Short mmCIF file of C-alpha atoms in Angstrom, two decimals:
data_model
loop_
_atom_site.label_atom_id
_atom_site.label_comp_id
_atom_site.label_asym_id
_atom_site.label_seq_id
_atom_site.Cartn_x
_atom_site.Cartn_y
_atom_site.Cartn_z
CA UNK A 7 0.07 0.14 -0.12
CA UNK A 8 1.33 3.31 -1.11
CA UNK A 9 0.87 6.00 1.66
CA UNK A 10 0.57 9.68 0.18
CA UNK A 11 3.35 11.86 1.77
CA UNK A 12 2.16 14.45 4.22
CA UNK A 13 2.05 18.06 2.57
CA UNK A 14 3.85 19.43 5.34
CA UNK A 15 5.63 18.37 8.72
CA UNK A 16 3.06 19.13 11.32
CA UNK A 17 5.60 18.43 14.22
CA UNK A 18 9.55 18.61 14.28
CA UNK A 19 10.39 15.32 15.37
CA UNK A 20 14.20 16.07 14.87
CA UNK A 21 16.49 13.58 12.78
CA UNK A 22 14.64 10.71 11.91
CA UNK A 23 14.88 8.60 8.57
CA UNK A 24 12.25 9.89 6.14
CA UNK A 25 9.87 7.15 6.07
CA UNK A 26 9.72 6.95 9.91
CA UNK A 27 8.85 10.94 9.90
CA UNK A 28 6.24 10.21 7.13
CA UNK A 29 4.60 7.29 9.31
CA UNK A 30 4.72 9.79 12.53
CA UNK A 31 3.53 12.68 10.55
CA UNK A 32 0.47 10.87 9.00
CA UNK A 33 -0.55 9.69 12.56
CA UNK A 34 -0.37 12.96 13.91
CA UNK A 35 -2.68 14.21 10.94
CA UNK A 36 -5.26 11.54 11.41
CA UNK A 37 -4.90 10.80 15.17
CA UNK A 38 -8.41 12.57 16.10
CA UNK A 39 -10.30 11.46 13.01
CA UNK A 40 -9.18 8.16 12.84
CA UNK A 41 -7.29 6.84 16.04
CA UNK A 42 -6.94 3.32 15.06
CA UNK A 43 -5.17 4.39 11.94
CA UNK A 44 -2.86 6.79 13.91
CA UNK A 45 -2.18 3.90 16.24
CA UNK A 46 -1.19 1.42 13.77
CA UNK A 47 1.04 4.07 12.04
CA UNK A 48 3.00 4.73 15.09
CA UNK A 49 3.31 1.15 15.99
CA UNK A 50 4.33 0.21 12.76
CA UNK A 51 7.12 3.17 12.87
CA UNK A 52 8.13 1.34 16.53
CA UNK A 53 8.32 -1.91 14.68
CA UNK A 54 10.53 -0.90 11.83
CA UNK A 55 12.56 1.58 13.69
CA UNK A 56 12.63 0.70 17.59
CA UNK A 57 15.32 3.22 18.12
CA UNK A 58 12.94 5.96 16.94
CA UNK A 59 12.04 7.62 20.41
CA UNK A 60 9.43 10.13 18.98
CA UNK A 61 7.32 6.97 17.84
CA UNK A 62 6.86 5.77 21.37
CA UNK A 63 5.89 9.35 22.62
CA UNK A 64 3.17 9.85 19.74
CA UNK A 65 1.81 6.35 20.58
CA UNK A 66 1.57 6.82 24.39
CA UNK A 67 0.24 10.64 23.86
CA UNK A 68 -2.47 8.89 21.60
CA UNK A 69 -3.28 6.06 24.12
CA UNK A 70 -3.53 8.58 26.99
CA UNK A 71 -5.97 10.67 25.04
CA UNK A 72 -7.93 7.49 24.54
CA UNK A 73 -7.96 6.63 27.79
CA UNK A 74 -6.02 3.47 27.37
CA UNK A 75 -3.85 4.17 30.45
CA UNK A 76 -2.60 0.49 30.93
CA UNK A 77 -1.43 0.49 27.42
CA UNK A 78 -0.12 4.03 27.73
CA UNK A 79 2.01 3.08 30.68
CA UNK A 80 3.28 0.07 28.70
CA UNK A 81 4.84 1.95 25.87
CA UNK A 82 6.09 4.77 28.24
CA UNK A 83 8.01 2.04 29.84
CA UNK A 84 9.12 0.41 26.49
CA UNK A 85 10.20 3.82 25.29
CA UNK A 86 12.03 4.63 28.63
CA UNK A 87 13.87 1.35 28.28
CA UNK A 88 15.10 2.38 24.80
CA UNK A 89 16.03 5.87 25.94
CA UNK A 90 17.84 4.52 28.82
CA UNK A 91 19.64 2.05 26.31
CA UNK A 92 20.44 4.99 23.92
CA UNK A 93 21.66 7.24 26.95
CA UNK A 94 23.85 4.50 28.29
CA UNK A 95 22.17 4.43 31.75
CA UNK A 96 20.90 1.50 33.57
CA UNK A 97 17.46 0.38 33.14
CA UNK A 98 16.28 1.04 36.81
CA UNK A 99 15.17 4.78 36.70
CA UNK A 100 15.19 4.51 40.66
CA UNK A 101 19.31 4.48 40.47
CA UNK A 102 19.61 7.45 38.04
CA UNK A 103 21.37 10.66 39.19
CA UNK A 104 21.11 14.01 37.88
CA UNK A 105 24.60 13.29 35.89
CA UNK A 106 22.42 10.61 34.34
CA UNK A 107 19.81 13.05 33.05
CA UNK A 108 22.46 15.58 31.91
CA UNK A 109 22.57 19.42 32.33
CA UNK A 110 19.22 21.26 31.00
CA UNK A 111 21.31 23.11 28.43
CA UNK A 112 23.42 20.29 27.18
CA UNK A 113 21.01 17.40 27.55
CA UNK A 114 21.13 14.65 24.42
CA UNK A 115 18.36 13.47 22.69
CA UNK A 116 18.06 10.14 24.60
CA UNK A 117 18.56 12.23 27.98
CA UNK A 118 15.70 14.26 27.15
CA UNK A 119 13.34 11.31 26.38
CA UNK A 120 14.52 9.76 29.86
CA UNK A 121 12.65 12.99 31.56
CA UNK A 122 9.81 12.96 28.84
CA UNK A 123 9.07 9.38 29.39
CA UNK A 124 9.35 9.60 33.48
CA UNK A 125 7.14 12.55 33.21
CA UNK A 126 4.55 10.89 30.90
CA UNK A 127 4.53 7.83 33.42
CA UNK A 128 3.98 10.15 36.45
CA UNK A 129 1.01 11.67 34.53
CA UNK A 130 -0.37 8.22 33.40
CA UNK A 131 -0.02 6.94 36.92
CA UNK A 132 -2.08 9.83 38.37
CA UNK A 133 -4.58 9.18 35.68
CA UNK A 134 -5.09 5.36 36.59
CA UNK A 135 -5.43 6.77 40.22
CA UNK A 136 -1.98 5.56 41.49
CA UNK A 137 -0.95 8.92 43.35
CA UNK A 138 1.53 7.29 45.30
CA UNK A 139 3.46 6.10 42.14
CA UNK A 140 2.89 9.52 40.45
CA UNK A 141 4.41 11.27 43.54
CA UNK A 142 7.61 8.93 43.15
CA UNK A 143 8.09 9.53 39.70
CA UNK A 144 7.79 13.34 40.28
CA UNK A 145 10.20 13.22 43.08
CA UNK A 146 12.67 11.52 40.92
CA UNK A 147 12.10 13.86 38.15
CA UNK A 148 12.60 16.91 40.51
CA UNK A 149 16.02 15.11 41.39
CA UNK A 150 17.03 14.60 37.92
CA UNK A 151 15.77 17.74 36.44
CA UNK A 152 15.85 20.72 39.05
CA UNK A 153 15.68 23.19 36.30
CA UNK A 154 12.35 21.76 35.44
CA UNK A 155 13.38 21.40 31.88
CA UNK A 156 10.57 18.84 31.01
CA UNK A 157 7.96 20.48 32.82
CA UNK A 158 7.26 17.92 35.52
CA UNK A 159 6.23 21.19 37.78
CA UNK A 160 2.82 20.78 36.08
CA UNK A 161 2.13 17.16 37.47
CA UNK A 162 3.53 18.29 40.61
CA UNK A 163 0.92 21.15 40.99
CA UNK A 164 -1.73 18.41 39.87
CA UNK A 165 -0.74 16.36 42.73
CA UNK A 166 -0.78 19.33 45.41
CA UNK A 167 -3.49 18.77 47.77
CA UNK A 168 -4.47 15.14 46.45
CA UNK A 169 -4.63 12.48 49.11
CA UNK A 170 -2.78 9.54 48.10
CA UNK A 171 -5.74 7.35 48.52
CA UNK A 172 -8.09 9.70 46.82
CA UNK A 173 -9.63 9.36 43.43
CA UNK A 174 -8.06 11.43 40.70
CA UNK A 175 -11.06 11.40 38.38
CA UNK A 176 -9.96 8.47 36.12
CA UNK A 177 -12.73 5.84 35.27
CA UNK A 178 -10.87 3.21 37.30
#
C-alpha cells in the first residue's frame, strides 16, 4: 500500500529517517479523525525503527488521549527502556542521578526522552489513580531535572492537595 506523503511536517520530530517521519506525520494528521489508523502507524514506526524515540511518545500520547492508560504506561515503559539504552544508563530509573539525565542546556536527545517518558509515566499513573506512584516519579524528576526543563512542575501542581488514597478522576 502506498501512502501519500504529508504535505507538510506537522511536528518537528528531529532527525529521523524520512520514512519514519512520514509515518509519524501521517499518524499525527489523523489521530483525531481516525485513532485506530494513527495507532497502527505509530506501532508500525516502532516495529521498523525501535530506536525512534518520538514514535513511542506519539503512541503513548494517543493512548492517553483515548484513556487507554494501561497501554500508555506500557509504551512509556518501553520507550523509557530504549531511551535508557541510548543514553547508556542502567534500566532502573530509581538508580539514576542528575548526571545521568545531563544538564538542562546540554542534554542529549536520549537524555531528554528519559525525562519525557518519566513525566509521561507520572501523568499516566495519576490518571490511573496511582497517586503514590505518580508522586514517586515526580520526586525523581525533581532530582534529575531541578531546572524543570521537562515540565514536571505541572504534574507536581496537579498532585498538590491530592490525598494518596483519593480518586483522581479516572474511570478506574
